[in-house]
Each structure stands twice: as structure tokens, then as C-alpha cells.
Amino acid sequence: MSPHTIIDSHIHLWPQETSNEQGHAWMTPGMPLAKPHLLKDYQKASRYTGGQEANAEVRGVVYIETDVRYDSPESGDLATWAKGPLDEILFLRSIVQGDYGEQDSKMLLGLVPWAPIDQPTSVFEEYLTLAKDMAGPVAWPRMKGFRYLLQAMTDPTTFEKVVFGDYFIANLKLLGKRGLSFDVGVDQRSGGTWQLQAVAKAMEMAHDGVPESEKVTFVINHLCKPEFSIESESFQQWKVAVERLSKLSRTYMKLSGAFSEMPEGLTSPEQIARTIKPWVHHVLSVFGPKKVMFGSDWPVCNVKGPAAEASWPVWKEVVQLLLSDAELSLSENDIQSIWSGTAVAAYRLG
């Protein structure tokens, strides 16, 4: 049976103005994502009804930053080199304040934009001030945290220089003091298990010596983007790393992003669920359902999803199949936590 309420903890949006290489360096001409993706498109993809019908499922969404283009920090003052991410916040503000309609404003429950967490703390603090000004009093309360993608750093030396540097750890602690979360994006398949191991150590350092009430909340994206090969050594390495991550307090995992990492040739929800079941079962066994949340990764899920732009319902069905697996013995409360309750708790959605 379909859940009564879904909060999609991981979606991306961008307007016409940034649907190109000038707005996003990764958005090459002709790729499927190189066009506007707005909440009206998400509503169509997820068959959202605005809560007007008894079978409406999606109550709301959490926006996650889209790696917009920005210049080198050495190129000028902060407001200039970080103009792209600051404009991203202005776009989000326009949705919250109703420029795209009341329904869109109500649906956008949480915002997790980009922030320069790798920069000196004085720069990071200045950016938070600029972000608050850009968001304004209407949108700032929905600003739940920030993300700075780590997964693209595939050189271990570069990666470790960032995450073990004084700035990164200090800035994570600052987020915790201010009641803001940090979304963690690492990639076992394309980067390596070492990314998971290094970020786990950095997260431990960010919590070390900090009062529980001031520890930053971590939300880990996409199961750490695993290599879905049960026979490979990477599965055991992934299990060990994920268990280490699960031992941190205030740390959550998103059940999301699997389409991007799947082996080719999987087309049905049943095939996909069978393939990723060992990974999902491990996450639920070490984190527990109160620390795991549903996310679609829309519209990125459409790129390698089995139904192209109709892939959102497929992912929902995959998750339904996994959560109904008798081996997990999940209660109805557990299942509802994964669909919405965990996102509410982690992102303080109210």
C-alpha cells in the first residue's frame, strides 16, 4: 500500500537562466537536464495533487544545491566570486515568497544550498551573512543547512587536504552552533572507499569535544553512491565504512540516488529492488529506520532511471518493495519514518 505522506528529502531545481554551462559547469548542451526544472515539473513527475485528494502522497520537498558555477575565491570579493550560489538563494526565495504560486511555496519545506565550507572561517561566516540577507525573513527560516560536494575530488591528497584542514572542521562546528545541518556527498563507486573513510574521520573530528546540543547534524546522500556489485570486495568495505558513519550521533542516511549507480540492464522495480536490497538492508540494520529517509534525487534520477522522465514513480515503487520485505520486519511507524518522519526530524521541518 502506498504511504499516506511522503517528504522527498532530495530534489533539485533550477530556472531557465541557469539551464546551461554558464549556470552549471556540468550542464553541457543537449544533455537531458539542460532545461528548466521547476516545482510544477516535479509535481507532474511525482503525480503530486497538492493535497486536495485523499490519495495525495507528497506533502513537501527539501531542495538540495545543484553545484552552480562560481569563480575562484582569488578572483575578487566574496559577493562577486560567489554570485552564482547567491543567485541560487534568490531563486529559492522567489519560490518561497510565492512568485511561482502558493502551492509551490507551501511545498518547498526545506532549503539546503551551497556554501564555501572549504574557505577560511571568516569567509564562511561572511557568506552565511550574505546568504541570510539574500534569503530574507521569509525564506531564511526554511534554510535548514548547506552542502559542499566532496565526491568530485577523486585525488586522495586533495580530498584530505580539504576535509582534514582547520577550516573545514571549524566551519562544520560553526554550522552546529547555529543549528544548521551539513549534507555529505561522497562516492564509493567513482571516487573510492577511501572517500567514505576520510569523511567519517572528519565527521568524528567535527563532533569531538562538542556538546551534544551543538553538534552539527550530518545528512549523508545517496547511500554513499556504492558500487552495486555483491561479489566485489567493495561491498564489504562499504559495509564497514557505513557502520562507522552510523555510530555518529545526529547523523542520517538518504535512501536515494541509486539509479545513477546501478548496473545496466535493470528495468523493472522488482529487478532493481533485488539488486540493491543488500545495501538497503545494511543501512537499515546499522542506522535504524529513524535515521533513514526517502529521497528521489529528481530530476537526476531521470538520467539513468529505467523510465527516463517517468522514473520518479519507479523509484517510489522500488522503495515500497524494499520496505515491505518481510526480512526487515519494519513496523508501520518505521515505514512512515522513512517516507517522511526522518526528514522532518533531521531537517527540523516542523
Short mmCIF file of C-alpha atoms in Angstrom, two decimals:
data_model
loop_
_atom_site.label_atom_id
_atom_site.label_comp_id
_atom_site.label_asym_id
_atom_site.label_seq_id
_atom_site.Cartn_x
_atom_site.Cartn_y
_atom_site.Cartn_z
CA MET A 1 0.00 0.00 0.00
CA SER A 2 1.24 3.48 -0.81
CA PRO A 3 2.26 5.62 2.15
CA HIS A 4 -0.09 8.36 3.25
CA THR A 5 2.63 11.01 3.36
CA ILE A 6 5.95 11.47 1.57
CA ILE A 7 8.51 14.17 2.16
CA ASP A 8 11.03 13.96 -0.64
CA SER A 9 14.29 14.85 1.09
CA HIS A 10 16.39 15.31 -2.04
CA ILE A 11 15.30 17.23 -5.12
CA HIS A 12 16.98 19.79 -7.36
CA LEU A 13 15.50 22.82 -9.11
CA TRP A 14 16.84 25.46 -11.47
CA PRO A 15 15.30 28.17 -13.65
CA GLN A 16 15.78 28.92 -17.33
CA GLU A 17 18.59 31.37 -16.57
CA THR A 18 20.93 28.68 -15.22
CA SER A 19 19.91 25.80 -17.51
CA ASN A 20 23.23 25.97 -19.35
CA GLU A 21 27.01 25.77 -18.96
CA GLN A 22 27.13 29.38 -17.79
CA GLY A 23 24.94 28.47 -14.83
CA HIS A 24 26.26 24.96 -14.19
CA ALA A 25 29.65 23.82 -15.48
CA TRP A 26 28.39 20.23 -15.69
CA MET A 27 25.30 21.12 -17.76
CA THR A 28 26.61 20.52 -21.27
CA PRO A 29 24.45 21.42 -24.29
CA GLY A 30 21.95 18.76 -25.27
CA MET A 31 22.07 16.77 -22.04
CA PRO A 32 18.63 15.83 -20.64
CA LEU A 33 18.98 18.13 -17.64
CA ALA A 34 19.87 21.24 -19.66
CA LYS A 35 16.43 22.79 -19.37
CA PRO A 36 14.45 24.39 -16.55
CA HIS A 37 13.31 22.10 -13.76
CA LEU A 38 10.71 23.75 -11.56
CA LEU A 39 8.30 22.51 -8.93
CA LYS A 40 5.49 22.34 -11.49
CA ASP A 41 7.63 19.79 -13.35
CA TYR A 42 8.30 17.87 -10.15
CA GLN A 43 4.61 17.81 -9.34
CA LYS A 44 3.87 16.32 -12.72
CA ALA A 45 6.67 13.76 -12.40
CA SER A 46 5.60 12.68 -8.92
CA ARG A 47 1.89 12.97 -9.69
CA TYR A 48 1.56 15.46 -6.86
CA THR A 49 -2.01 16.65 -6.31
CA GLY A 50 -1.45 19.48 -3.86
CA GLY A 51 -3.04 17.57 -1.02
CA GLN A 52 -6.54 18.03 -2.39
CA GLU A 53 -7.26 14.34 -2.88
CA ALA A 54 -7.39 11.54 -0.35
CA ASN A 55 -4.65 9.58 -2.11
CA ALA A 56 -2.21 12.52 -2.31
CA GLU A 57 1.20 11.34 -1.14
CA VAL A 58 3.84 14.05 -1.48
CA ARG A 59 3.45 16.57 1.29
CA GLY A 60 6.60 18.52 0.55
CA VAL A 61 10.22 18.53 -0.60
CA VAL A 62 13.69 19.54 0.51
CA TYR A 63 15.79 21.39 -2.05
CA ILE A 64 19.46 20.39 -2.33
CA GLU A 65 22.02 22.61 -4.06
CA THR A 66 22.87 21.93 -7.70
CA ASP A 67 26.61 22.71 -7.86
CA VAL A 68 26.09 26.03 -9.61
CA ARG A 69 29.06 27.70 -11.24
CA TYR A 70 31.19 30.07 -9.18
CA ASP A 71 34.55 31.74 -9.70
CA SER A 72 37.85 31.22 -7.95
CA PRO A 73 37.95 32.79 -4.48
CA GLU A 74 41.08 34.63 -5.58
CA SER A 75 39.16 36.40 -8.36
CA GLY A 76 37.57 39.11 -6.24
CA ASP A 77 35.37 39.84 -3.25
CA LEU A 78 33.05 37.15 -1.92
CA ALA A 79 29.81 38.62 -3.27
CA THR A 80 31.38 38.64 -6.74
CA TRP A 81 33.04 35.23 -6.94
CA ALA A 82 30.11 33.51 -5.20
CA LYS A 83 27.44 35.31 -7.25
CA GLY A 84 26.14 32.04 -8.74
CA PRO A 85 25.33 30.39 -5.39
CA LEU A 86 23.91 33.64 -4.01
CA ASP A 87 21.66 33.93 -7.06
CA GLU A 88 20.59 30.35 -6.33
CA ILE A 89 19.32 31.55 -2.96
CA LEU A 90 17.45 34.43 -4.62
CA PHE A 91 15.75 31.89 -6.89
CA LEU A 92 14.70 29.82 -3.87
CA ARG A 93 13.46 32.95 -2.14
CA SER A 94 11.26 33.72 -5.13
CA ILE A 95 9.58 30.33 -4.76
CA VAL A 96 9.07 30.68 -1.02
CA GLN A 97 7.60 34.16 -1.30
CA GLY A 98 5.04 32.93 -3.82
CA ASP A 99 6.36 34.13 -7.17
CA TYR A 100 5.68 30.66 -8.60
CA GLY A 101 2.34 30.28 -6.84
CA GLU A 102 1.06 29.44 -3.38
CA GLN A 103 1.20 25.68 -3.95
CA ASP A 104 4.91 25.77 -4.79
CA SER A 105 5.63 27.97 -1.78
CA LYS A 106 3.90 25.55 0.58
CA MET A 107 5.57 22.52 -0.96
CA LEU A 108 9.16 23.75 -0.55
CA LEU A 109 9.66 22.85 3.11
CA GLY A 110 13.43 23.00 3.41
CA LEU A 111 16.41 24.56 1.64
CA VAL A 112 19.98 23.22 1.57
CA PRO A 113 22.00 25.49 -0.73
CA TRP A 114 25.75 25.59 -1.38
CA ALA A 115 28.26 27.17 0.99
CA PRO A 116 32.08 27.56 0.81
CA ILE A 117 32.86 25.32 3.76
CA ASP A 118 36.41 24.86 2.49
CA GLN A 119 37.23 28.55 2.92
CA PRO A 120 38.61 30.36 6.00
CA THR A 121 36.02 30.66 8.75
CA SER A 122 35.92 34.44 8.40
CA VAL A 123 34.90 34.00 4.74
CA PHE A 124 32.42 31.28 5.65
CA GLU A 125 30.79 33.48 8.29
CA GLU A 126 30.58 36.35 5.80
CA TYR A 127 28.92 34.01 3.32
CA LEU A 128 26.33 32.92 5.89
CA THR A 129 25.52 36.59 6.47
CA LEU A 130 25.15 37.21 2.74
CA ALA A 131 23.02 34.07 2.42
CA LYS A 132 20.71 35.26 5.18
CA ASP A 133 20.37 38.65 3.51
CA MET A 134 19.63 37.03 0.14
CA ALA A 135 17.04 34.69 1.65
CA GLY A 136 15.29 37.45 3.55
CA PRO A 137 12.98 36.97 6.53
CA VAL A 138 10.52 34.83 4.57
CA ALA A 139 12.94 32.22 3.17
CA TRP A 140 15.66 32.15 5.84
CA PRO A 141 13.57 30.09 8.31
CA ARG A 142 13.42 27.36 5.66
CA MET A 143 17.22 27.34 5.32
CA LYS A 144 18.00 24.09 7.11
CA GLY A 145 21.62 23.53 6.20
CA PHE A 146 24.23 23.63 3.47
CA ARG A 147 26.08 21.31 1.13
CA TYR A 148 29.52 21.39 -0.44
CA LEU A 149 30.06 18.39 -2.71
CA LEU A 150 33.13 16.37 -1.81
CA GLN A 151 32.61 13.48 -4.23
CA ALA A 152 34.19 15.20 -7.25
CA MET A 153 37.59 15.31 -5.51
CA THR A 154 38.96 11.98 -6.70
CA ASP A 155 42.56 12.64 -5.65
CA PRO A 156 43.05 11.47 -2.05
CA THR A 157 45.61 14.16 -1.26
CA THR A 158 43.32 16.96 -2.42
CA PHE A 159 40.33 15.44 -0.62
CA GLU A 160 42.15 15.01 2.67
CA LYS A 161 43.68 18.47 2.47
CA VAL A 162 40.13 19.86 2.44
CA VAL A 163 38.35 17.64 4.97
CA PHE A 164 41.19 17.49 7.50
CA GLY A 165 42.04 21.15 7.16
CA ASP A 166 41.35 23.55 10.01
CA TYR A 167 38.74 25.45 8.01
CA PHE A 168 36.50 22.51 7.15
CA ILE A 169 36.30 21.16 10.69
CA ALA A 170 35.86 24.62 12.24
CA ASN A 171 33.12 25.50 9.77
CA LEU A 172 31.25 22.27 10.49
CA LYS A 173 31.37 23.15 14.18
CA LEU A 174 30.06 26.62 13.37
CA LEU A 175 27.10 25.12 11.50
CA GLY A 176 26.32 23.01 14.54
CA LYS A 177 26.39 26.02 16.85
CA ARG A 178 23.95 27.80 14.56
CA GLY A 179 21.60 24.83 14.36
CA LEU A 180 22.30 24.16 10.69
CA SER A 181 22.99 20.79 9.06
CA PHE A 182 25.56 19.64 6.51
CA ASP A 183 24.71 17.32 3.61
CA VAL A 184 27.55 14.89 2.91
CA GLY A 185 28.13 13.87 -0.70
CA VAL A 186 30.76 11.15 -1.20
CA ASP A 187 31.06 8.50 -3.91
CA GLN A 188 32.39 5.00 -3.39
CA ARG A 189 31.91 3.83 -6.97
CA SER A 190 33.58 6.71 -8.81
CA GLY A 191 35.82 8.03 -6.05
CA GLY A 192 36.69 5.08 -3.84
CA THR A 193 36.01 3.70 -0.39
CA TRP A 194 38.75 5.97 0.92
CA GLN A 195 36.35 8.92 0.47
CA LEU A 196 33.94 7.32 2.94
CA GLN A 197 36.74 6.53 5.38
CA ALA A 198 38.19 10.03 5.22
CA VAL A 199 34.88 11.83 5.59
CA ALA A 200 33.92 9.58 8.51
CA LYS A 201 37.10 10.64 10.32
CA ALA A 202 36.40 14.31 9.54
CA MET A 203 32.84 14.00 10.84
CA GLU A 204 34.15 12.43 14.04
CA MET A 205 36.59 15.32 14.42
CA ALA A 206 33.77 17.83 13.93
CA HIS A 207 31.84 16.24 16.82
CA ASP A 208 34.83 15.70 19.09
CA GLY A 209 34.62 17.77 22.26
CA VAL A 210 31.40 19.49 21.20
CA PRO A 211 28.34 19.49 23.49
CA GLU A 212 25.63 17.22 22.10
CA SER A 213 23.24 20.12 21.59
CA GLU A 214 25.81 21.94 19.43
CA LYS A 215 26.97 19.04 17.27
CA VAL A 216 26.32 19.56 13.58
CA THR A 217 23.69 17.30 12.03
CA PHE A 218 25.03 15.27 9.12
CA VAL A 219 22.76 14.04 6.32
CA ILE A 220 24.57 11.57 4.07
CA ASN A 221 23.42 11.47 0.46
CA HIS A 222 22.65 8.52 -1.82
CA LEU A 223 23.85 5.59 0.33
CA CYS A 224 27.37 6.98 -0.32
CA LYS A 225 26.91 6.11 -4.03
CA PRO A 226 28.02 2.47 -3.73
CA GLU A 227 29.28 0.08 -6.35
CA PHE A 228 26.33 -2.29 -6.61
CA SER A 229 28.36 -5.47 -7.02
CA ILE A 230 27.74 -8.04 -4.31
CA GLU A 231 30.73 -10.16 -5.34
CA SER A 232 33.28 -7.37 -5.17
CA GLU A 233 35.45 -6.51 -2.20
CA SER A 234 33.96 -3.03 -2.29
CA PHE A 235 30.70 -4.27 -0.76
CA GLN A 236 32.41 -5.37 2.44
CA GLN A 237 34.45 -2.16 2.52
CA TRP A 238 31.29 -0.12 2.06
CA LYS A 239 29.56 -2.00 4.89
CA VAL A 240 32.38 -1.27 7.31
CA ALA A 241 32.50 2.41 6.37
CA VAL A 242 28.73 2.85 6.61
CA GLU A 243 28.64 1.18 10.02
CA ARG A 244 31.31 3.60 11.20
CA LEU A 245 29.25 6.54 9.95
CA SER A 246 26.14 5.20 11.68
CA LYS A 247 27.81 5.37 15.09
CA LEU A 248 27.90 9.17 14.99
CA SER A 249 25.05 10.96 16.72
CA ARG A 250 22.87 13.37 14.74
CA THR A 251 23.75 11.52 11.53
CA TYR A 252 21.27 10.32 8.92
CA MET A 253 21.33 8.46 5.61
CA LYS A 254 19.27 9.13 2.50
CA LEU A 255 17.70 6.24 0.62
CA SER A 256 18.22 7.98 -2.70
CA GLY A 257 20.35 8.27 -5.81
CA ALA A 258 20.64 4.57 -6.63
CA PHE A 259 19.64 4.89 -10.29
CA SER A 260 22.89 6.74 -11.04
CA GLU A 261 24.99 3.85 -9.73
CA MET A 262 23.04 0.82 -10.96
CA PRO A 263 24.41 -1.77 -13.38
CA GLU A 264 22.96 -1.50 -16.87
CA GLY A 265 20.05 -3.67 -17.95
CA LEU A 266 17.83 -3.34 -14.89
CA THR A 267 14.40 -2.15 -15.97
CA SER A 268 11.71 -3.28 -13.54
CA PRO A 269 11.22 -2.14 -9.94
CA GLU A 270 11.47 -5.77 -8.86
CA GLN A 271 14.87 -6.24 -10.52
CA ILE A 272 16.20 -3.02 -9.05
CA ALA A 273 14.91 -3.81 -5.56
CA ARG A 274 16.52 -7.26 -5.64
CA THR A 275 19.84 -5.79 -6.78
CA ILE A 276 20.16 -3.08 -4.14
CA LYS A 277 18.49 -5.00 -1.30
CA PRO A 278 21.75 -5.98 0.50
CA TRP A 279 22.84 -2.33 0.67
CA VAL A 280 19.48 -1.06 1.87
CA HIS A 281 19.19 -3.83 4.45
CA HIS A 282 22.62 -2.99 5.83
CA VAL A 283 21.82 0.72 6.09
CA LEU A 284 18.59 -0.01 7.92
CA SER A 285 20.28 -2.50 10.24
CA VAL A 286 23.04 -0.12 11.36
CA PHE A 287 21.27 3.25 11.18
CA GLY A 288 17.75 2.10 12.04
CA PRO A 289 14.61 3.41 10.30
CA LYS A 290 14.51 6.59 12.42
CA LYS A 291 17.80 7.65 10.80
CA VAL A 292 16.97 6.77 7.17
CA MET A 293 14.91 8.96 4.84
CA PHE A 294 13.40 8.73 1.38
CA GLY A 295 14.79 10.93 -1.38
CA SER A 296 14.23 10.80 -5.13
CA ASP A 297 17.22 12.77 -6.47
CA TRP A 298 14.82 14.27 -9.01
CA PRO A 299 15.50 15.20 -11.80
CA VAL A 300 18.91 13.47 -11.79
CA CYS A 301 17.04 10.19 -11.30
CA ASN A 302 15.71 10.62 -14.86
CA VAL A 303 19.15 10.46 -16.49
CA LYS A 304 19.86 6.78 -15.80
CA GLY A 305 16.45 5.85 -14.46
CA PRO A 306 14.64 3.00 -16.23
CA ALA A 307 11.74 5.18 -17.36
CA ALA A 308 13.54 8.41 -18.30
CA GLU A 309 11.39 11.35 -17.19
CA ALA A 310 8.87 8.95 -15.67
CA SER A 311 11.46 7.46 -13.29
CA TRP A 312 10.21 9.09 -10.07
CA PRO A 313 7.29 6.65 -9.64
CA VAL A 314 9.65 3.76 -10.40
CA TRP A 315 11.97 4.76 -7.55
CA LYS A 316 9.00 5.12 -5.22
CA GLU A 317 7.89 1.60 -6.14
CA VAL A 318 11.42 0.26 -5.59
CA VAL A 319 11.42 1.75 -2.10
CA GLN A 320 7.95 0.37 -1.38
CA LEU A 321 9.12 -3.11 -2.35
CA LEU A 322 12.19 -2.85 -0.14
CA LEU A 323 10.33 -1.54 2.89
CA SER A 324 7.68 -4.25 2.62
CA ASP A 325 10.32 -7.01 2.66
CA ALA A 326 9.38 -9.40 5.47
CA GLU A 327 13.05 -9.88 6.37
CA LEU A 328 13.21 -6.31 7.63
CA SER A 329 10.19 -6.67 9.96
CA LEU A 330 9.52 -2.94 9.78
CA SER A 331 6.53 -1.59 11.65
CA GLU A 332 4.12 0.90 10.10
CA ASN A 333 5.74 3.61 12.23
CA ASP A 334 9.18 2.60 10.95
CA ILE A 335 7.99 2.78 7.36
CA GLN A 336 6.36 6.16 7.84
CA SER A 337 9.58 7.45 9.41
CA ILE A 338 11.49 6.55 6.26
CA TRP A 339 8.90 8.16 3.98
CA SER A 340 8.65 11.40 5.95
CA GLY A 341 9.32 11.36 9.69
CA THR A 342 13.10 11.12 9.50
CA ALA A 343 13.30 14.08 7.11
CA VAL A 344 11.15 16.13 9.49
CA ALA A 345 13.49 15.31 12.38
CA ALA A 346 16.79 15.71 10.54
CA TYR A 347 15.91 18.96 8.79
CA ARG A 348 13.68 20.34 11.58
CA LEU A 349 10.79 20.82 9.19
CA GLY A 350 8.17 21.33 11.87
#
